[in-house]
């Protein structure tokens, strides 16, 4: 596992203080603002909690983002709050320089096998062309967003914000996978739901995540993940962003929602700057 | 304020221990299983946090439900985790008998006035007949659910589960308000999004909430609240439930999602038991 970036970069080590773990936030999962991605910090918190839980599977995690995370050492403090018959609960704090950067709470359980199969589905995976027929925004186009080098995206057409023509429609469907071939698992999904360009870029807006809740609904099958992201309500200086991840077997594996605060209206200049830097890629790797 | 049930029953009092508050969970907000409603406990946690925050408005709260709450005394422990320029963060634990019952985390801010008006809305309030043309499930029909005496619901037609004929469609739209005339505010919304019969009753299922996240998007205007509830994905022993509340001015004021664990398949007997007990009400009160 250690050969993959996600595993190397979310490793936590027991410390001399009981219930605390040491981690190293690498600079390899930064967003466009140069800060460490929130979903990446949630994944690290889950790693630490997972070492202490009596159940194997995170089923829901809620994270609040108090300060921007920066590349460098971090300490993860963990608390087990309840261990029940079917569900265990815990909380984690990610500190840097003695200050709270992110705070997470999670529930763990044992996700069922085939026995507890689908009972009702009012949604379906996005209907996308095959990944090899899709296009991706060039990795080098995301400015400070090193996370774009770690996670690969493909969509039927290039996003409006990239073309310098925001569509006014903050919703999208696309394929996603780790660029280095690591398959997604439950621990990776909270990072993946937070790894894309925010939907409100299509409204010419940028925003920052206040809180993110991720439901982990099933162990993902190997292969490309089909995703649907969108913001439906942008008002009063905030917006929600919903995200679904469907695996290659057509199962919903993660569903998330975040509350984000709008920072400004700036995408036109941003997009045209990006556009002039590099040409779009076509498919570069085998599926 | 104290004349209204919600205010009386969510009151918190400073205790002799710093950062702790005393509360009394009344038996007036119980769900159908006889346990104290989760949203009610979240409202109490928010009350305690609100006394310590430098910003007036809760904007997001996440709650995990570790044990059933019961009528009787509770202690709320609070922690302020960050007070920033635009946003403050805190956490609360609701203890009964020395045990964690619910754990909440929240962010507070100052919700904008008219200046930061709607920027993008991909949804609209439910299209319902006027409340006086709607019907409600009789208050006495909810078994142990005393919360039904405190919150009034009206929909265009009676729910399938009440008629003993679950529709197979776990989604609904309805009006809601406090029965005693109290107007909703930001502190009441986390209770209200959790106060209705779960959508999966229409699939013949019962469930229990593991985690609930509520976004509070605007101060509600006085009057009836138009609501939309639904579960889209029921699989692997869990389901999500989404909830929107729109105020009388047509604004989205709350948006919530919970993860719930399915407890069993039992509604047929339950519904027919309810059906035989009382006849449906028509509108009883002026709008």
XYZ file of C-alpha atoms in Angstrom:
574
model
C 0.000 0.000 0.000
C 2.852 2.348 0.858
C 3.772 2.843 -2.765
C 0.644 4.867 -3.406
C 0.544 8.566 -2.614
C -2.713 8.372 -0.665
C -1.397 5.678 1.668
C 1.970 7.304 2.197
C 0.435 10.716 2.806
C -2.314 9.643 5.236
C -0.101 7.468 7.425
C -0.480 8.123 11.155
C 1.940 6.984 13.852
C 1.241 6.356 17.518
C 2.796 9.051 19.668
C 4.056 9.076 23.212
C 0.792 10.701 24.301
C -2.064 8.258 24.702
C -4.765 8.576 22.020
C -2.645 10.939 19.938
C -1.091 10.223 16.560
C 1.525 12.003 14.490
C 0.953 12.736 10.818
C 2.695 14.694 8.102
C 0.539 16.836 5.847
C 2.311 16.741 2.550
C 2.008 19.530 0.023
C 0.678 17.030 -2.510
C -3.063 17.504 -1.848
C -3.422 21.271 -1.888
C -6.409 23.077 -3.355
C -6.348 26.036 -5.708
C -5.809 28.405 -2.761
C -2.636 26.552 -1.786
C -4.135 25.237 1.462
C -4.263 21.551 2.301
C -7.452 19.938 1.003
C -10.124 19.434 3.675
C -11.064 15.955 2.527
C -7.412 14.934 2.826
C -7.389 16.074 6.459
C -10.621 14.141 7.065
C -9.015 11.020 5.620
C -6.092 11.389 8.040
C -8.510 11.827 10.954
C -10.364 8.680 9.875
C -7.088 6.749 9.672
C -6.334 7.618 13.293
C -9.859 6.823 14.458
C -9.848 3.568 12.495
C -6.880 2.318 14.521
C -8.978 2.568 17.668
C -12.414 1.392 16.539
C -13.815 -2.061 17.076
C -15.669 -1.899 13.757
C -13.846 -1.871 10.428
C -15.838 0.575 8.319
C -16.383 4.323 8.610
C -20.029 4.915 7.658
C -20.322 8.663 8.233
C -17.862 11.440 8.951
C -18.510 15.104 9.649
C -15.662 17.607 9.474
C -15.426 21.271 10.386
C -12.560 23.306 8.936
C -11.345 25.894 11.412
C -8.113 27.108 9.848
C -6.245 26.483 6.592
C -4.016 23.434 6.847
C -0.431 23.754 5.655
C 2.175 21.247 4.590
C 4.072 20.038 7.649
C 3.647 18.012 10.802
C 0.277 17.556 12.472
C -0.980 15.829 15.592
C -4.269 13.936 15.604
C -6.019 13.677 18.951
C -8.689 10.996 19.131
C -11.554 10.236 21.505
C -13.767 7.163 21.441
C -17.140 8.407 22.551
C -19.285 5.268 22.374
C -18.852 1.677 21.333
C -22.234 0.026 20.892
C -23.456 -3.284 19.581
C -23.690 -2.198 15.933
C -22.063 1.225 15.830
C -19.038 2.927 17.386
C -18.482 6.674 17.560
C -15.379 8.790 17.843
C -13.952 12.231 17.353
C -10.627 13.523 16.102
C -8.877 16.878 16.150
C -6.103 17.740 13.731
C -3.691 20.199 15.298
C -0.864 22.130 13.677
C 1.368 24.352 15.781
C -0.888 23.699 18.771
C -3.970 25.077 17.015
C -7.134 23.297 15.877
C -7.120 23.061 12.092
C -9.884 20.494 11.505
C -12.270 18.675 13.813
C -13.986 15.468 12.752
C -16.590 13.133 14.201
C -17.360 9.726 12.755
C -19.374 6.562 13.186
C -17.980 3.144 12.344
C -19.841 -0.127 11.740
C -19.521 -3.272 9.644
C -20.992 -2.532 6.224
C -23.128 -5.443 5.095
C -22.227 -7.816 2.322
C -24.667 -8.966 -0.283
C -27.358 -9.879 2.237
C -28.473 -6.323 2.883
C -28.745 -5.465 -0.802
C -30.402 -2.456 -2.405
C -33.915 -1.844 -1.214
C -34.804 1.407 -2.923
C -32.892 3.676 -5.280
C -34.377 6.908 -6.595
C -31.190 7.813 -8.422
C -28.760 6.199 -10.839
C -25.127 6.616 -11.800
C -24.374 9.475 -14.185
C -24.719 8.504 -17.837
C -21.218 9.286 -19.108
C -19.310 8.361 -22.252
C -16.580 5.788 -21.562
C -13.555 7.333 -19.823
C -11.384 6.861 -22.928
C -13.870 9.012 -24.871
C -13.775 11.782 -22.272
C -11.452 14.733 -21.806
C -9.660 16.165 -18.789
C -8.545 19.608 -17.746
C -4.738 19.641 -17.997
C -3.093 18.763 -14.729
C -0.858 21.805 -14.903
C -3.836 24.171 -15.175
C -4.881 24.222 -11.547
C -2.341 26.713 -10.275
C -1.529 25.828 -6.683
C -3.821 22.789 -6.675
C -1.330 19.957 -6.412
C -4.261 17.621 -5.697
C -4.932 17.732 -9.441
C -1.721 15.744 -9.922
C -3.009 12.996 -7.624
C -6.616 12.635 -8.783
C -7.587 12.243 -12.409
C -10.872 13.541 -13.850
C -12.584 12.959 -17.182
C -15.781 14.482 -18.469
C -17.680 14.531 -21.745
C -16.646 18.136 -22.376
C -14.356 20.651 -20.738
C -15.828 22.704 -17.883
C -17.109 26.190 -18.706
C -14.862 27.820 -16.106
C -11.832 26.312 -17.820
C -12.938 27.598 -21.234
C -13.356 31.071 -19.722
C -17.124 30.789 -20.198
C -18.780 29.811 -16.921
C -22.001 28.006 -17.833
C -24.152 29.453 -15.062
C -25.047 25.863 -14.191
C -23.135 24.694 -11.084
C -23.493 20.964 -11.675
C -21.346 18.381 -13.370
C -20.809 14.684 -13.995
C -17.438 13.072 -14.525
C -15.153 10.096 -13.982
C -12.560 10.104 -11.217
C -9.720 7.900 -9.997
C -6.352 8.160 -8.290
C -3.720 9.039 -10.899
C -1.227 6.475 -9.539
C -3.584 3.528 -9.908
C -4.564 3.124 -6.276
C -8.105 1.821 -6.022
C -10.517 3.821 -3.875
C -11.639 2.462 -0.522
C -13.808 3.827 2.267
C -10.939 5.885 3.678
C -10.242 7.532 0.329
C -13.830 8.549 -0.409
C -13.925 11.592 1.962
C -10.923 12.974 0.110
C -12.358 12.185 -3.305
C -15.702 13.927 -2.676
C -13.751 17.087 -1.875
C -11.117 16.882 -4.585
C -12.768 18.544 -7.572
C -13.072 22.171 -8.632
C -16.070 23.645 -6.748
C -19.306 23.673 -8.730
C -19.808 27.406 -8.114
C -16.853 28.142 -10.404
C -19.531 27.816 -13.099
C -21.226 30.837 -11.501
C -17.952 32.753 -11.434
C -17.582 32.262 -7.684
C -15.004 30.857 -5.334
C -15.810 29.530 -1.881
C -14.305 27.820 1.147
C -15.691 24.787 2.967
C -17.081 25.360 6.464
C -18.380 21.846 7.079
C -18.456 18.565 5.132
C -20.503 15.450 5.881
C -19.765 12.228 3.998
C -21.914 9.092 4.069
C -19.972 5.964 3.133
C -22.504 3.520 1.816
C -20.566 0.580 0.352
C -17.031 -0.672 -0.342
C -16.185 0.589 -3.822
C -15.408 -1.946 -6.538
C -12.107 -1.383 -8.409
C -12.063 0.921 -11.411
C -13.171 4.364 -12.451
C -15.688 6.130 -10.201
C -18.654 7.907 -11.763
C -19.402 11.174 -9.975
C -22.105 13.809 -9.822
C -21.480 17.159 -8.128
C -23.654 20.198 -7.809
C -24.727 23.232 -5.828
C -28.474 23.876 -5.853
C -28.824 26.766 -3.444
C -26.459 29.734 -3.506
C -27.799 32.498 -1.272
C -26.920 34.762 1.613
C -23.208 34.287 1.084
C -23.263 30.485 1.380
C -23.971 27.456 -0.740
C -24.281 23.743 -0.294
C -22.449 21.309 -2.539
C -23.668 17.757 -2.986
C -21.544 14.940 -4.320
C -22.299 11.333 -5.267
C -19.747 8.656 -6.096
C -20.854 5.507 -7.910
C -18.470 2.586 -8.375
C -17.788 0.509 -11.480
C -20.436 -1.984 -10.358
C -23.064 0.768 -10.471
C -23.425 1.112 -6.708
C -23.645 4.353 -4.750
C -20.569 4.264 -2.504
C -20.452 7.817 -1.136
C -22.834 10.718 -0.775
C -21.651 14.010 0.652
C -22.818 17.521 1.320
C -20.813 20.521 2.347
C -21.659 24.045 3.450
C -19.308 26.552 1.884
C -18.887 30.285 2.322
C -18.596 32.339 -0.840
C -15.322 34.227 -1.011
C -15.700 36.279 -4.125
C -16.534 36.681 -7.747
C -13.381 36.202 -9.669
C -13.540 33.325 -12.039
C -13.527 35.156 -15.336
C -9.979 36.352 -14.909
C -9.003 33.087 -13.293
C -10.403 30.955 -16.058
C -8.890 32.958 -18.861
C -5.540 32.866 -17.108
C -5.778 29.111 -16.917
C -6.978 28.775 -20.467
C -3.995 30.596 -21.848
C -1.549 28.417 -20.021
C -2.097 24.970 -21.492
C -4.185 23.119 -24.007
C -6.757 20.524 -22.927
C -5.622 16.955 -22.665
C -7.277 14.072 -24.313
C -7.144 10.645 -22.771
C -3.570 9.862 -21.851
C -3.758 6.570 -20.023
C -5.394 3.231 -20.576
C -8.627 2.620 -18.681
C -40.850 33.409 24.898
C -41.234 31.179 27.932
C -44.902 30.546 27.279
C -44.116 28.432 24.266
C -43.259 24.759 24.669
C -40.107 24.942 22.559
C -38.621 27.773 24.618
C -39.537 26.262 27.963
C -38.237 22.844 26.981
C -34.910 23.940 25.474
C -33.924 26.262 28.308
C -30.378 25.774 29.585
C -28.979 27.092 32.850
C -25.395 27.872 33.751
C -24.042 25.323 36.202
C -21.355 25.479 38.843
C -18.952 23.819 36.428
C -17.433 26.173 33.914
C -18.686 25.675 30.337
C -21.426 23.285 31.473
C -25.142 23.903 31.414
C -28.099 22.109 32.976
C -31.165 21.201 30.938
C -34.286 19.154 31.446
C -35.362 16.861 28.623
C -39.112 16.870 28.845
C -41.199 13.962 27.603
C -42.971 16.303 25.208
C -40.762 15.762 22.138
C -40.556 11.985 21.971
C -40.542 10.033 18.712
C -42.621 6.962 17.920
C -40.138 4.742 19.747
C -40.660 6.724 22.946
C -37.122 8.135 22.916
C -36.404 11.855 23.001
C -36.255 13.330 19.491
C -32.730 13.861 18.186
C -33.451 17.258 16.696
C -34.767 18.386 20.083
C -31.454 17.431 21.680
C -29.580 19.298 18.945
C -31.670 22.397 19.644
C -30.709 22.210 23.334
C -27.028 21.830 22.405
C -27.306 24.884 20.127
C -28.930 26.897 22.913
C -25.954 26.210 25.173
C -23.431 26.952 22.431
C -25.306 30.111 21.474
C -24.761 31.527 24.954
C -21.020 31.363 24.410
C -20.628 32.407 20.782
C -19.640 35.835 19.585
C -21.826 35.462 16.500
C -25.624 35.335 16.738
C -26.616 32.751 14.159
C -25.996 29.012 13.960
C -25.305 28.265 10.283
C -24.551 24.532 10.429
C -24.879 21.864 13.086
C -23.875 18.213 12.953
C -25.179 15.789 15.566
C -24.339 12.186 16.320
C -26.808 10.158 18.388
C -25.007 7.720 20.644
C -27.773 6.529 22.957
C -31.537 7.070 23.250
C -32.338 10.186 25.245
C -34.941 9.909 27.980
C -37.088 12.455 29.790
C -35.161 13.851 32.746
C -32.166 15.990 33.595
C -29.233 16.433 31.247
C -25.931 18.248 31.352
C -24.567 20.053 28.296
C -20.801 20.407 28.122
C -19.579 23.017 25.662
C -16.246 23.796 24.056
C -15.439 26.800 21.896
C -12.966 25.513 19.373
C -12.309 28.578 17.233
C -13.535 32.125 16.993
C -12.554 33.665 13.691
C -13.311 36.861 11.861
C -16.464 35.620 10.160
C -17.158 32.250 11.749
C -16.989 30.711 15.219
C -16.970 26.992 15.953
C -17.973 24.975 18.981
C -18.924 21.545 20.208
C -21.424 20.297 22.745
C -22.033 17.006 24.499
C -25.376 16.115 26.010
C -24.914 13.784 28.953
C -27.532 11.887 30.936
C -26.524 9.817 33.929
C -22.888 10.545 33.133
C -23.110 9.001 29.662
C -22.845 10.634 26.240
C -26.282 10.709 24.620
C -25.707 13.163 21.775
C -22.654 15.016 20.513
C -22.973 18.121 18.365
C -20.625 20.446 16.541
C -21.697 23.757 15.077
C -20.542 26.880 13.302
C -21.992 30.312 14.039
C -21.844 33.495 11.971
C -23.967 36.551 11.213
C -26.412 35.624 8.461
C -26.614 38.390 5.906
C -29.569 40.648 5.454
C -30.934 41.606 2.079
C -27.537 42.567 0.699
C -26.363 39.031 0.107
C -29.570 37.989 -1.640
C -30.221 34.854 -3.687
C -27.652 34.254 -6.354
C -28.693 30.889 -7.738
C -31.586 28.556 -6.887
C -32.034 25.232 -8.667
C -35.023 24.325 -6.507
C -38.282 25.909 -5.432
C -40.687 25.561 -2.525
C -43.086 22.619 -2.732
C -46.265 23.417 -4.633
C -48.883 22.675 -1.966
C -52.558 23.525 -1.628
C -53.172 26.193 1.017
C -52.850 24.828 4.563
C -56.598 25.195 5.176
C -57.237 22.909 2.210
C -54.855 20.258 3.535
C -55.329 17.386 5.965
C -53.322 16.164 8.928
C -52.764 12.789 10.507
C -54.643 12.872 13.843
C -52.376 13.926 16.670
C -53.391 10.938 18.785
C -52.335 8.491 16.078
C -48.628 8.547 16.657
C -48.472 6.203 19.605
C -45.582 7.252 21.827
C -44.686 10.231 19.647
C -45.572 13.170 21.878
C -43.749 15.431 19.421
C -46.847 15.156 17.234
C -48.697 17.214 19.846
C -46.149 20.012 19.529
C -45.659 20.212 15.759
C -48.544 20.416 13.327
C -48.401 18.952 9.807
C -50.704 19.352 6.822
C -50.483 17.677 3.457
C -52.620 17.433 0.348
C -53.534 13.830 1.158
C -52.957 11.463 4.043
C -49.708 9.494 4.017
C -49.816 5.960 2.668
C -48.382 4.501 5.856
C -51.270 6.009 7.804
C -53.840 4.532 5.432
C -52.203 1.135 5.840
C -51.028 1.291 2.225
C -47.373 2.360 2.081
C -46.878 4.002 -1.286
C -43.414 2.637 -1.994
C -42.329 6.230 -2.590
C -40.372 7.595 0.391
C -40.858 11.280 -0.334
C -43.387 13.845 0.764
C -44.279 17.535 0.816
C -46.244 19.228 3.580
C -46.804 22.288 5.730
C -45.412 22.464 9.239
C -45.572 24.812 12.247
C -45.439 24.710 16.016
C -48.911 23.800 17.340
C -48.805 26.497 20.040
C -48.220 29.360 17.632
C -44.527 29.877 18.265
C -42.825 31.089 15.124
C -39.809 29.119 13.936
C -36.332 30.580 14.279
C -32.836 29.285 13.564
C -32.741 27.378 16.860
C -36.028 25.608 16.141
C -35.127 24.454 12.623
C -32.866 21.534 13.683
C -35.771 20.152 15.672
C -38.273 20.731 12.889
C -36.233 18.935 10.211
C -36.258 15.865 12.458
C -39.839 16.031 13.672
C -41.791 14.186 10.989
C -42.515 10.516 10.437
C -39.502 9.055 8.590
C -39.913 8.824 4.818
C -39.036 5.120 4.797
C -42.338 4.366 6.521
C -43.649 4.489 2.950
C -41.389 1.500 2.225
C -42.666 -0.315 5.292
C -39.456 0.341 7.192
C -38.463 1.931 10.465
C -35.036 3.376 11.151
C -32.992 5.254 13.708
C -30.833 8.313 13.097
C -27.059 7.860 13.355
C -26.058 11.371 12.288
C -27.876 14.555 11.240
C -26.413 17.646 9.560
C -28.513 20.802 9.284
C -27.631 23.874 7.241
C -29.390 27.029 8.455
C -29.574 29.351 5.485
C -31.811 32.268 6.486
C -33.964 33.572 9.351
C -37.436 32.178 8.681
C -40.292 34.618 8.118
C -43.370 34.070 10.333
C -46.051 31.632 9.222
C -46.407 28.116 7.917
C -43.269 26.394 6.679
C -43.366 24.459 3.401
C -41.344 21.249 3.628
C -39.988 18.547 1.373
C -38.633 15.295 2.813
C -37.329 12.211 1.118
C -34.989 9.238 1.127
C -33.398 8.481 -2.256
C -30.983 5.697 -1.420
C -31.960 2.790 0.822
C -29.298 0.104 0.692
C -27.003 -2.017 2.816
C -29.077 -1.465 5.937
C -28.890 2.343 5.829
C -30.567 5.269 4.149
C -30.160 8.992 3.899
C -33.038 11.370 4.496
C -33.020 14.865 3.036
C -35.204 17.679 4.268
C -35.843 21.211 3.027
C -37.763 23.931 4.854
C -39.006 26.979 2.946
C -40.528 29.927 4.769
C -43.683 31.880 3.969
C -41.607 34.349 1.945
C -40.508 31.521 -0.352
C -36.935 31.327 0.941
C -34.995 28.188 1.703
C -34.268 28.444 5.433
C -33.000 24.958 6.289
C -31.588 22.006 4.423
C -30.692 18.821 6.242
C -29.499 15.308 5.632
C -29.334 12.412 8.013
C -27.872 8.929 7.866
C -30.233 6.408 9.451
C -29.907 2.714 10.192
C -32.827 0.536 9.183
C -34.325 -1.268 12.166
C -36.922 -3.458 10.576
C -39.856 -4.051 8.335
C -42.971 -3.569 10.328
C -45.110 -0.806 9.055
C -48.036 -2.802 7.731
C -49.159 -3.865 11.179
C -48.237 -0.479 12.605
C -50.170 1.477 10.039
C -53.285 -0.593 10.299
C -53.171 -0.296 14.063
C -52.986 3.469 13.730
C -55.684 3.583 11.096
C -58.166 1.796 13.289
C -57.674 4.129 16.175
C -58.850 7.497 14.887
C -60.244 9.206 11.832
C -58.229 11.774 9.895
C -58.571 15.384 10.903
C -59.415 18.128 8.568
C -58.153 21.613 9.197
C -58.894 22.565 12.775
C -57.233 25.881 13.204
C -57.102 29.145 11.352
C -54.019 29.747 9.260
